[in-house]
Short mmCIF file of C-alpha atoms in Angstrom, two decimals:
data_model
loop_
_atom_site.label_atom_id
_atom_site.label_comp_id
_atom_site.label_asym_id
_atom_site.label_seq_id
_atom_site.Cartn_x
_atom_site.Cartn_y
_atom_site.Cartn_z
CA UNK A 1 -9.80 -75.06 -2.32
CA UNK A 2 -7.82 -74.99 0.91
CA UNK A 3 -4.12 -75.71 0.54
CA UNK A 4 -1.48 -76.73 3.03
CA UNK A 5 -1.86 -76.04 6.72
CA UNK A 6 -0.58 -72.55 7.49
CA UNK A 7 -1.25 -72.39 11.22
CA UNK A 8 -1.45 -75.34 13.62
CA UNK A 9 -2.35 -74.94 17.26
CA UNK A 10 -2.02 -77.94 19.60
CA UNK A 11 -3.00 -78.01 23.25
CA UNK A 12 -2.51 -74.29 23.67
CA UNK A 13 -2.88 -72.97 27.20
CA UNK A 14 -2.39 -69.39 28.29
CA UNK A 15 -2.19 -68.09 31.84
CA UNK A 16 -2.40 -64.60 33.28
CA UNK A 17 -0.54 -65.18 36.53
CA UNK A 18 -2.36 -68.05 38.20
CA UNK A 19 -5.52 -67.51 36.17
CA UNK A 20 -5.98 -69.73 33.12
CA UNK A 21 -7.38 -67.87 30.10
CA UNK A 22 -7.13 -70.69 27.56
CA UNK A 23 -7.03 -74.43 28.17
CA UNK A 24 -5.68 -76.98 25.69
CA UNK A 25 -7.03 -75.29 22.58
CA UNK A 26 -6.31 -76.98 19.25
CA UNK A 27 -7.17 -75.63 15.83
CA UNK A 28 -5.71 -75.24 12.38
CA UNK A 29 -5.97 -72.87 9.46
CA UNK A 30 -5.26 -73.96 5.89
CA UNK A 31 -3.98 -71.74 3.11
CA UNK A 32 -6.71 -69.87 1.27
CA UNK A 33 -9.53 -70.48 3.73
CA UNK A 34 -11.37 -68.20 6.10
CA UNK A 35 -11.61 -69.57 9.61
CA UNK A 36 -13.56 -67.87 12.34
CA UNK A 37 -13.37 -68.17 16.10
CA UNK A 38 -16.65 -67.14 17.68
CA UNK A 39 -17.69 -66.87 21.28
CA UNK A 40 -18.97 -64.46 23.89
CA UNK A 41 -17.04 -61.56 25.36
CA UNK A 42 -14.29 -62.83 27.66
CA UNK A 43 -14.24 -66.33 26.15
CA UNK A 44 -10.55 -66.07 25.23
CA UNK A 45 -10.66 -65.13 21.54
CA UNK A 46 -8.32 -62.15 21.89
CA UNK A 47 -5.93 -64.15 24.10
CA UNK A 48 -5.91 -66.87 21.43
CA UNK A 49 -5.00 -64.44 18.64
CA UNK A 50 -2.40 -62.62 20.75
CA UNK A 51 -0.63 -65.86 21.59
CA UNK A 52 -0.67 -66.83 17.92
CA UNK A 53 0.96 -63.56 16.84
CA UNK A 54 3.71 -63.81 19.46
CA UNK A 55 2.36 -61.14 21.81
CA UNK A 56 1.69 -63.54 24.68
CA UNK A 57 3.66 -66.44 26.12
CA UNK A 58 1.89 -69.80 25.99
CA UNK A 59 2.13 -73.49 26.81
CA UNK A 60 1.56 -76.08 24.11
CA UNK A 61 2.36 -75.53 20.47
CA UNK A 62 1.55 -72.83 17.88
CA UNK A 63 3.23 -73.45 14.54
CA UNK A 64 3.05 -70.93 11.72
CA UNK A 65 4.39 -72.13 8.39
CA UNK A 66 5.70 -75.17 10.27
CA UNK A 67 7.80 -73.15 12.75
CA UNK A 68 7.02 -72.59 16.40
CA UNK A 69 5.77 -69.04 17.01
CA UNK A 70 7.48 -68.72 20.41
CA UNK A 71 10.86 -69.20 18.74
CA UNK A 72 10.43 -65.97 16.79
CA UNK A 73 9.61 -62.43 17.88
CA UNK A 74 6.61 -60.45 16.63
CA UNK A 75 8.72 -58.58 14.10
CA UNK A 76 10.02 -61.81 12.56
CA UNK A 77 6.47 -63.16 12.32
CA UNK A 78 5.33 -59.96 10.62
CA UNK A 79 8.23 -60.40 8.22
CA UNK A 80 7.01 -63.94 7.51
CA UNK A 81 3.53 -62.64 6.64
CA UNK A 82 1.62 -63.17 9.89
CA UNK A 83 -0.30 -59.91 10.38
CA UNK A 84 -2.61 -59.22 13.27
CA UNK A 85 -5.28 -56.51 13.50
CA UNK A 86 -6.03 -56.20 17.20
CA UNK A 87 -9.36 -55.54 18.85
CA UNK A 88 -8.11 -52.11 19.99
CA UNK A 89 -6.70 -51.46 16.48
CA UNK A 90 -3.49 -50.01 17.98
CA UNK A 91 -3.20 -47.34 15.29
CA UNK A 92 -0.70 -44.48 15.56
CA UNK A 93 -3.18 -41.77 16.61
CA UNK A 94 -1.09 -38.71 15.68
CA UNK A 95 0.02 -40.11 12.34
CA UNK A 96 -2.05 -39.48 9.24
CA UNK A 97 -3.75 -42.28 7.34
CA UNK A 98 -0.90 -42.29 4.86
CA UNK A 99 1.78 -42.37 7.57
CA UNK A 100 0.01 -45.24 9.33
CA UNK A 101 -0.06 -47.20 6.09
CA UNK A 102 3.61 -46.47 5.40
CA UNK A 103 4.47 -47.83 8.84
CA UNK A 104 2.67 -51.05 7.92
CA UNK A 105 4.74 -51.33 4.74
CA UNK A 106 8.09 -50.37 6.24
CA UNK A 107 9.73 -53.71 5.43
CA UNK A 108 8.92 -53.41 1.73
CA UNK A 109 11.01 -51.83 -0.98
CA UNK A 110 9.87 -48.51 -2.44
CA UNK A 111 8.11 -49.87 -5.55
CA UNK A 112 6.44 -52.73 -3.68
CA UNK A 113 5.30 -50.29 -1.00
CA UNK A 114 3.76 -47.99 -3.62
CA UNK A 115 1.93 -50.97 -5.13
CA UNK A 116 0.56 -51.98 -1.74
CA UNK A 117 -0.55 -48.40 -1.06
CA UNK A 118 -2.49 -48.33 -4.35
CA UNK A 119 -3.98 -51.70 -3.48
CA UNK A 120 -5.14 -50.57 0.00
CA UNK A 121 -6.53 -47.28 -1.30
CA UNK A 122 -8.44 -49.22 -3.99
CA UNK A 123 -9.82 -51.61 -1.37
CA UNK A 124 -10.84 -48.78 0.97
CA UNK A 125 -11.57 -45.62 -1.06
CA UNK A 126 -12.54 -43.83 2.19
CA UNK A 127 -8.90 -44.03 3.27
CA UNK A 128 -7.82 -42.55 -0.04
CA UNK A 129 -10.13 -39.57 0.60
CA UNK A 130 -8.60 -39.11 4.06
CA UNK A 131 -4.91 -39.61 3.35
CA UNK A 132 -3.87 -36.52 5.32
CA UNK A 133 -6.26 -36.99 8.24
CA UNK A 134 -4.85 -38.01 11.61
CA UNK A 135 -6.02 -41.45 12.73
CA UNK A 136 -7.36 -40.23 16.07
CA UNK A 137 -9.81 -37.88 14.35
CA UNK A 138 -11.43 -40.62 12.26
CA UNK A 139 -14.64 -42.50 12.97
CA UNK A 140 -14.54 -46.01 14.41
CA UNK A 141 -15.34 -47.55 11.04
CA UNK A 142 -12.63 -45.59 9.26
CA UNK A 143 -10.15 -46.54 11.97
CA UNK A 144 -11.07 -50.20 11.45
CA UNK A 145 -10.47 -49.85 7.72
CA UNK A 146 -7.14 -48.20 8.47
CA UNK A 147 -6.16 -50.98 10.86
CA UNK A 148 -6.94 -53.61 8.23
CA UNK A 149 -5.21 -51.47 5.59
CA UNK A 150 -2.07 -51.14 7.71
CA UNK A 151 -1.95 -54.91 8.20
CA UNK A 152 -2.45 -55.45 4.46
CA UNK A 153 0.50 -53.15 3.79
CA UNK A 154 2.62 -55.89 5.38
CA UNK A 155 1.70 -58.21 2.48
CA UNK A 156 0.23 -60.93 4.70
CA UNK A 157 0.04 -64.67 4.09
CA UNK A 158 -2.25 -64.97 7.10
CA UNK A 159 -4.32 -62.02 8.28
CA UNK A 160 -5.89 -62.24 11.73
CA UNK A 161 -8.73 -59.82 12.43
CA UNK A 162 -9.92 -59.45 16.02
CA UNK A 163 -13.52 -58.22 16.24
CA UNK A 164 -13.45 -56.30 12.95
CA UNK A 165 -17.14 -55.32 13.22
CA UNK A 166 -17.28 -54.43 16.91
CA UNK A 167 -19.19 -51.23 17.54
CA UNK A 168 -19.59 -50.40 13.86
CA UNK A 169 -22.68 -49.15 12.04
CA UNK A 170 -24.34 -51.65 9.65
CA UNK A 171 -23.30 -49.64 6.60
CA UNK A 172 -19.65 -49.80 7.68
CA UNK A 173 -19.96 -53.52 8.44
CA UNK A 174 -21.07 -53.93 4.83
CA UNK A 175 -17.90 -52.19 3.64
CA UNK A 176 -15.76 -54.44 5.86
CA UNK A 177 -17.72 -57.43 4.62
CA UNK A 178 -17.08 -56.48 0.99
CA UNK A 179 -13.38 -56.11 1.74
CA UNK A 180 -13.25 -59.57 3.38
CA UNK A 181 -14.88 -61.11 0.30
CA UNK A 182 -12.44 -59.27 -1.96
CA UNK A 183 -9.56 -60.68 0.10
CA UNK A 184 -11.07 -64.15 -0.14
CA UNK A 185 -11.31 -63.87 -3.91
CA UNK A 186 -7.57 -63.08 -3.96
CA UNK A 187 -6.86 -66.26 -1.99
CA UNK A 188 -5.72 -64.59 1.23
CA UNK A 189 -5.98 -66.74 4.35
CA UNK A 190 -8.01 -65.09 7.11
CA UNK A 191 -8.64 -65.86 10.75
CA UNK A 192 -11.53 -63.88 12.21
CA UNK A 193 -12.31 -63.62 15.91
CA UNK A 194 -15.89 -62.41 16.18
CA UNK A 195 -18.77 -61.98 18.57
CA UNK A 196 -20.86 -61.08 15.55
CA UNK A 197 -21.86 -64.64 14.69
CA UNK A 198 -23.86 -63.63 11.62
CA UNK A 199 -20.83 -61.87 10.13
CA UNK A 200 -18.55 -64.79 11.03
CA UNK A 201 -20.83 -67.42 9.47
CA UNK A 202 -21.38 -65.25 6.41
CA UNK A 203 -17.66 -65.40 5.56
CA UNK A 204 -16.06 -68.39 7.27
CA UNK A 205 -15.43 -71.74 5.64
CA UNK A 206 -14.92 -73.28 9.06
CA UNK A 207 -15.64 -72.09 12.59
CA UNK A 208 -14.61 -72.78 16.15
CA UNK A 209 -16.76 -71.90 19.13
CA UNK A 210 -14.76 -70.80 22.17
CA UNK A 211 -16.38 -70.58 25.59
CA UNK A 212 -14.55 -69.96 28.87
CA UNK A 213 -11.19 -70.64 27.34
CA UNK A 214 -11.87 -73.95 25.62
CA UNK A 215 -13.13 -74.96 22.20
CA UNK A 216 -16.63 -76.34 22.56
CA UNK A 217 -17.46 -76.93 18.93
CA UNK A 218 -15.86 -76.90 15.51
CA UNK A 219 -17.21 -77.44 12.03
CA UNK A 220 -18.11 -75.93 8.69
CA UNK A 221 -20.38 -72.92 8.33
CA UNK A 222 -23.24 -75.23 7.33
CA UNK A 223 -22.71 -77.42 10.39
CA UNK A 224 -22.77 -74.34 12.61
CA UNK A 225 -25.91 -72.97 10.96
CA UNK A 226 -27.65 -76.28 11.59
CA UNK A 227 -26.44 -76.71 15.17
CA UNK A 228 -29.28 -76.15 17.65
CA UNK A 229 -27.01 -74.84 20.42
CA UNK A 230 -25.37 -72.30 18.12
CA UNK A 231 -28.74 -71.26 16.72
CA UNK A 232 -30.22 -70.80 20.21
CA UNK A 233 -27.27 -69.20 21.96
CA UNK A 234 -25.60 -67.16 19.23
CA UNK A 235 -27.97 -66.54 16.35
CA UNK A 236 -31.25 -66.32 18.19
CA UNK A 237 -33.20 -68.38 15.62
CA UNK A 238 -35.24 -71.33 16.76
CA UNK B 1 17.11 1.01 35.21
CA UNK B 2 17.02 -2.56 33.99
CA UNK B 3 17.61 -3.07 30.30
CA UNK B 4 14.90 -5.44 28.95
CA UNK B 5 17.37 -6.62 26.32
CA UNK B 6 19.63 -7.87 29.09
CA UNK B 7 16.82 -9.98 30.51
CA UNK B 8 16.02 -11.27 27.02
CA UNK B 9 19.60 -12.27 26.30
CA UNK B 10 20.31 -13.79 29.72
CA UNK B 11 16.95 -15.57 29.81
CA UNK B 12 17.57 -17.03 26.36
CA UNK B 13 21.00 -18.28 27.39
CA UNK B 14 19.64 -19.91 30.55
CA UNK B 15 16.63 -21.32 28.67
CA UNK B 16 18.80 -22.93 25.99
CA UNK B 17 20.73 -24.76 28.71
CA UNK B 18 17.52 -25.87 30.41
CA UNK B 19 16.26 -27.27 27.10
CA UNK B 20 19.36 -29.42 26.89
CA UNK B 21 18.84 -30.58 30.47
CA UNK B 22 15.21 -31.55 29.93
CA UNK B 23 15.11 -32.95 26.40
CA UNK B 24 16.60 -36.38 27.14
CA UNK B 25 14.42 -36.83 30.20
CA UNK B 26 11.38 -35.88 28.13
CA UNK B 27 12.38 -38.22 25.29
CA UNK B 28 12.69 -41.31 27.48
CA UNK B 29 9.52 -40.42 29.36
CA UNK B 30 7.64 -39.79 26.10
CA UNK B 31 8.78 -42.83 24.16
CA UNK B 32 9.08 -45.38 26.94
CA UNK B 33 7.02 -43.97 29.80
CA UNK B 34 10.15 -44.40 31.94
CA UNK B 35 10.97 -41.83 34.60
CA UNK B 36 14.74 -42.02 34.42
CA UNK B 37 16.04 -40.63 37.68
CA UNK B 38 19.59 -41.34 36.54
CA UNK B 39 19.19 -38.49 34.06
CA UNK B 40 20.92 -36.00 36.36
CA UNK B 41 23.79 -38.48 36.71
CA UNK B 42 24.02 -38.64 32.89
CA UNK B 43 24.50 -34.87 32.90
CA UNK B 44 27.15 -35.19 35.60
CA UNK B 45 28.93 -37.91 33.63
CA UNK B 46 29.02 -35.54 30.64
CA UNK B 47 30.82 -32.93 32.75
CA UNK B 48 33.32 -35.45 34.16
CA UNK B 49 33.91 -37.06 30.76
CA UNK B 50 34.73 -33.58 29.41
CA UNK B 51 37.00 -32.97 32.43
CA UNK B 52 38.93 -36.21 31.88
CA UNK B 53 39.07 -36.05 28.08
CA UNK B 54 39.94 -32.35 28.19
CA UNK B 55 43.29 -33.23 29.74
CA UNK B 56 44.17 -35.40 26.75
CA UNK B 57 42.60 -33.82 23.68
CA UNK B 58 41.33 -30.46 22.44
CA UNK B 59 38.19 -28.89 23.91
CA UNK B 60 36.09 -29.65 20.83
CA UNK B 61 37.24 -33.29 20.78
CA UNK B 62 36.55 -33.59 24.52
CA UNK B 63 33.05 -32.18 23.93
CA UNK B 64 32.36 -34.82 21.25
CA UNK B 65 33.82 -37.58 23.44
CA UNK B 66 31.61 -36.49 26.38
CA UNK B 67 28.48 -36.63 24.22
CA UNK B 68 29.32 -40.05 22.78
CA UNK B 69 30.39 -41.44 26.16
CA UNK B 70 27.13 -40.49 27.88
CA UNK B 71 25.09 -41.69 24.89
CA UNK B 72 26.77 -45.09 25.08
CA UNK B 73 26.53 -45.18 28.87
CA UNK B 74 22.78 -44.58 28.59
CA UNK B 75 22.48 -47.44 26.09
CA UNK B 76 24.46 -49.67 28.46
CA UNK B 77 22.18 -48.78 31.35
CA UNK B 78 19.12 -49.54 29.23
CA UNK B 79 20.42 -52.87 27.91
CA UNK B 80 21.96 -53.97 31.19
CA UNK B 81 19.19 -52.96 33.57
CA UNK B 82 16.24 -50.84 32.53
CA UNK B 83 14.94 -53.12 29.76
CA UNK B 84 14.32 -55.85 32.33
CA UNK B 85 12.40 -53.65 34.78
CA UNK B 86 10.87 -50.83 32.72
CA UNK B 87 7.35 -52.24 32.90
CA UNK B 88 7.42 -51.77 36.66
CA UNK B 89 7.34 -48.02 37.26
CA UNK B 90 8.24 -48.15 40.95
CA UNK B 91 11.18 -50.54 40.51
CA UNK B 92 12.51 -48.43 37.61
CA UNK B 93 12.11 -45.29 39.69
CA UNK B 94 14.11 -46.77 42.56
CA UNK B 95 16.71 -48.53 40.44
CA UNK B 96 17.60 -45.39 38.46
CA UNK B 97 18.03 -43.40 41.70
CA UNK B 98 20.33 -46.13 42.99
CA UNK B 99 22.34 -45.94 39.76
CA UNK B 100 22.70 -42.17 40.23
CA UNK B 101 23.85 -42.65 43.83
CA UNK B 102 26.37 -45.32 42.81
CA UNK B 103 27.79 -43.00 40.15
CA UNK B 104 27.98 -40.23 42.75
CA UNK B 105 29.88 -42.51 45.16
CA UNK B 106 32.30 -43.72 42.49
CA UNK B 107 33.02 -40.17 41.34
CA UNK B 108 33.48 -39.06 44.96
CA UNK B 109 36.01 -41.85 45.53
CA UNK B 110 37.95 -40.84 42.45
CA UNK B 111 37.61 -37.06 42.46
CA UNK B 112 36.42 -36.12 46.03
CA UNK B 113 33.48 -33.80 46.63
CA UNK B 114 35.48 -30.67 45.85
CA UNK B 115 33.92 -28.66 43.03
CA UNK B 116 36.04 -28.21 39.94
CA UNK B 117 35.75 -25.75 37.13
CA UNK B 118 35.91 -26.91 33.54
CA UNK B 119 37.96 -25.21 30.88
CA UNK B 120 35.51 -23.62 28.43
CA UNK B 121 35.63 -24.79 24.81
CA UNK B 122 36.28 -21.18 23.82
CA UNK B 123 37.28 -18.49 26.31
CA UNK B 124 36.38 -14.82 26.19
CA UNK B 125 33.14 -13.04 25.53
CA UNK B 126 31.45 -9.93 24.19
CA UNK B 127 29.44 -7.08 25.62
CA UNK B 128 25.94 -7.43 24.25
CA UNK B 129 22.64 -5.76 25.13
CA UNK B 130 23.97 -4.29 28.33
CA UNK B 131 25.45 -7.53 29.61
CA UNK B 132 28.57 -9.58 29.03
CA UNK B 133 27.93 -12.83 27.20
CA UNK B 134 30.67 -15.43 27.20
CA UNK B 135 31.43 -17.14 23.91
CA UNK B 136 30.70 -20.61 25.24
CA UNK B 137 27.25 -19.43 26.35
CA UNK B 138 26.62 -18.29 22.79
CA UNK B 139 27.94 -21.62 21.52
CA UNK B 140 25.65 -23.49 23.94
CA UNK B 141 22.69 -21.40 22.75
CA UNK B 142 23.45 -21.93 19.05
CA UNK B 143 24.33 -25.60 19.37
CA UNK B 144 21.22 -26.35 21.42
CA UNK B 145 19.09 -25.08 18.51
CA UNK B 146 21.21 -26.99 16.01
CA UNK B 147 20.81 -30.16 18.11
CA UNK B 148 17.05 -29.61 18.39
CA UNK B 149 16.84 -29.07 14.62
CA UNK B 150 18.72 -32.29 14.03
CA UNK B 151 16.44 -34.11 16.48
CA UNK B 152 13.36 -32.86 14.61
CA UNK B 153 14.85 -33.87 11.26
CA UNK B 154 15.79 -37.26 12.69
CA UNK B 155 12.30 -38.09 13.96
CA UNK B 156 10.52 -36.60 10.97
CA UNK B 157 12.70 -37.71 8.08
CA UNK B 158 14.32 -41.00 8.99
CA UNK B 159 12.76 -44.44 9.25
CA UNK B 160 14.24 -44.93 12.72
CA UNK B 161 12.91 -41.55 13.83
CA UNK B 162 9.41 -42.36 12.58
CA UNK B 163 9.60 -45.69 14.38
CA UNK B 164 10.53 -43.85 17.60
CA UNK B 165 7.50 -41.60 17.15
CA UNK B 166 5.26 -44.57 16.37
CA UNK B 167 6.50 -46.52 19.39
CA UNK B 168 5.85 -43.51 21.62
CA UNK B 169 2.21 -43.67 20.52
CA UNK B 170 1.69 -47.43 20.85
CA UNK B 171 4.38 -50.01 21.40
CA UNK B 172 2.03 -52.87 20.58
CA UNK B 173 0.95 -51.21 17.34
CA UNK B 174 4.58 -50.61 16.42
CA UNK B 175 5.48 -54.25 17.06
CA UNK B 176 2.57 -55.42 14.92
CA UNK B 177 3.65 -53.08 12.12
CA UNK B 178 7.07 -54.73 12.12
CA UNK B 179 9.05 -52.19 14.13
CA UNK B 180 12.19 -53.40 15.89
CA UNK B 181 11.24 -52.01 19.29
CA UNK B 182 14.57 -52.95 20.91
CA UNK B 183 16.40 -50.93 18.26
CA UNK B 184 14.02 -48.01 18.87
CA UNK B 185 14.69 -48.15 22.62
CA UNK B 186 18.44 -48.27 22.18
CA UNK B 187 18.33 -45.28 19.81
CA UNK B 188 16.09 -43.34 22.20
CA UNK B 189 18.40 -43.91 25.17
CA UNK B 190 21.43 -43.01 23.07
CA UNK B 191 19.91 -39.72 21.92
CA UNK B 192 18.73 -38.91 25.47
CA UNK B 193 22.18 -39.69 26.85
CA UNK B 194 23.89 -37.63 24.16
CA UNK B 195 21.73 -34.59 24.98
CA UNK B 196 22.51 -35.08 28.69
CA UNK B 197 26.23 -35.26 27.91
CA UNK B 198 25.92 -32.07 25.88
CA UNK B 199 24.16 -30.36 28.79
CA UNK B 200 26.74 -31.66 31.27
CA UNK B 201 29.66 -30.05 29.45
CA UNK B 202 28.04 -26.61 29.51
CA UNK B 203 26.62 -26.85 33.04
CA UNK B 204 30.01 -28.02 34.30
CA UNK B 205 31.59 -25.03 32.59
CA UNK B 206 29.05 -22.42 33.66
CA UNK B 207 28.62 -23.63 37.21
CA UNK B 208 30.88 -26.23 38.78
CA UNK B 209 31.61 -29.92 38.36
CA UNK B 210 31.25 -32.10 41.42
CA UNK B 211 29.81 -35.54 42.31
CA UNK B 212 26.66 -33.92 43.71
CA UNK B 213 25.89 -31.75 40.69
CA UNK B 214 23.29 -34.24 39.35
CA UNK B 215 20.50 -33.31 41.77
CA UNK B 216 19.63 -29.80 40.55
CA UNK B 217 19.48 -30.69 36.83
CA UNK B 218 17.31 -33.71 37.63
CA UNK B 219 14.86 -31.56 39.61
CA UNK B 220 14.87 -28.99 36.85
CA UNK B 221 14.22 -31.62 34.16
CA UNK B 222 11.33 -32.94 36.21
CA UNK B 223 9.81 -29.46 36.63
CA UNK B 224 10.25 -28.59 32.94
CA UNK B 225 8.72 -31.84 31.69
CA UNK B 226 5.78 -31.54 34.10
CA UNK B 227 5.09 -27.93 33.06
CA UNK B 228 5.58 -28.61 29.34
CA UNK B 229 3.55 -31.81 29.31
CA UNK B 230 4.79 -35.34 29.71
CA UNK B 231 6.36 -36.59 26.52
CA UNK B 232 5.96 -33.34 24.58
CA UNK B 233 9.27 -32.13 23.17
CA UNK B 234 7.66 -28.85 22.12
CA UNK B 235 6.28 -28.44 25.65
CA UNK B 236 9.72 -29.07 27.14
CA UNK B 237 11.33 -26.43 24.92
CA UNK B 238 8.71 -23.81 25.77
CA UNK B 239 8.75 -24.66 29.49
CA UNK B 240 12.57 -24.52 29.58
CA UNK B 241 12.61 -21.01 28.08
CA UNK B 242 9.71 -19.97 30.31
CA UNK B 243 11.66 -20.99 33.40
CA UNK B 244 14.85 -19.46 32.00
CA UNK B 245 13.17 -16.06 31.60
CA UNK B 246 11.29 -16.40 34.89
CA UNK B 247 14.49 -17.11 36.81
CA UNK B 248 16.33 -14.26 35.10
CA UNK B 249 13.56 -11.81 35.98
CA UNK B 250 13.42 -13.13 39.55
CA UNK B 251 17.15 -12.67 40.00
CA UNK B 252 16.97 -9.17 38.46
CA UNK B 253 13.91 -7.82 40.23
CA UNK B 254 13.68 -9.82 43.48
CA UNK B 255 17.11 -11.25 44.22
CA UNK B 256 19.26 -14.32 43.57
CA UNK B 257 18.00 -16.12 46.69
CA UNK B 258 14.54 -16.31 45.10
CA UNK B 259 15.87 -17.75 41.83
CA UNK B 260 14.00 -21.10 41.80
CA UNK B 261 10.96 -20.05 43.81
CA UNK B 262 8.77 -18.80 40.95
CA UNK B 263 9.51 -21.86 38.81
CA UNK B 264 8.19 -23.99 41.66
CA UNK B 265 5.14 -21.74 42.00
CA UNK B 266 4.53 -22.09 38.27
CA UNK B 267 4.81 -25.87 38.68
CA UNK B 268 2.17 -25.84 41.42
CA UNK B 269 -0.15 -23.65 39.33
CA UNK B 270 0.23 -25.95 36.31
CA UNK B 271 -0.36 -29.09 38.38
CA UNK B 272 -3.54 -27.56 39.81
CA UNK B 273 -4.89 -25.92 36.66
CA UNK B 274 -3.59 -28.18 33.86
CA UNK B 275 -2.20 -31.39 35.31
CA UNK B 276 -1.40 -32.79 31.86
CA UNK B 277 1.00 -29.85 31.32
CA UNK B 278 0.91 -27.10 28.72
CA UNK B 279 0.99 -29.47 25.76
CA UNK B 280 -0.30 -32.74 27.20
CA UNK B 281 1.09 -35.84 25.64
CA UNK B 282 1.58 -35.03 22.02
CA UNK B 283 5.25 -35.92 21.66
CA UNK B 284 6.96 -34.17 18.75
CA UNK B 285 4.55 -31.86 16.96
#
């Protein structure tokens, strides 16, 4: 069951110069639930997540654990358990898998870091097999696992995944899907930004549809599955 | 008959000095993507700091003071100016040149343009491999390798060093992994400044110390980093020694007037054949 509200966004607007990327977006994420933001390429999903994790300045309000995000820097937010896996993954290409994971767990004490490493390697056995491999030499799917693994090393309270299935083979998407369900079973709160509507609806408790920088629709996964517009435009079932 | 050992020894001495000149420039370029045109002025400040401190304390103490002073000056420049403009390459380019020119003017006002010679940390020398090597050249050679070893240990073995490496690869990724990027930048500028101060003391001793001495080291740093590969410390070290040996051979076989010509030719060849430099952008490997 969802708990207290972890993330509250009210009337969020983001501008790139004079161009408005997001307009008065409001949403919330409760503890323990999986929320997904879906929408086409360029709709503003990445901008939304980047403003939430402190990477972009914004107008309006974004409160994480009751505190305004803009009052803290990215590092402080990471320390408070807000971890963000970006669309580009932003891995350290010349570091090995193990070194990338250690960077993600740098705030933790030695024993806690070792525990998190075991946890990540259990969740993604492929990473365990490739501990000494440099990130830049890995496949896209493995890099995605590493990006999620690095974020998990930070012991998140809220994990934001931006396009976790983009460009991945179906078999890898299944692995990512299994990991998301494992994280759900542990009670981790997740915010997914996805173009892959099927994946999003498979996992999310609630969804928001973003188009051209505004939220056009919100509801539960069932409501989305039964919505004619969503079915026509995003799932392709009539 | 030219003794090859003489070329080897002289080239190694020159190369070790060129490494010191280029390493800080390479570090800031590699980690921050900032072309710091005040780097030559950092080197000059090292020489003048040694000149001033040398009148008050021992040579070794003056050497340490010069290194720390330039390291702290570099941090001050970063915190007071560069951090606000570093995302604009052109503005940073211009602003750091202006800083160098201001330092030149201030030093000219205080010390005039007359070249001065610095008192070496240790005087004397030995005959070696058919040439005379001064003790402070040997010290510069040995200490440059010690400093490089410490730099490698620092980036490989310490949390801050690993964070510097990580930030050089992706600043956004480092931020999202919880790295204190401001702390990383301050440390990078301090280390770069300290290396420049180190270089300044030995250049000021070997050549001369004057308010216009910043231009040649800056040009040299630029050439070395371009040949070695932007952001590659290994590339900078190899390119510095390459130019050191090339210059020594040019002076020996062609004449002193041609000293820098072949380094420039090498630069042109590298830009045409391998524009990313000998080692591309791999930072510390």
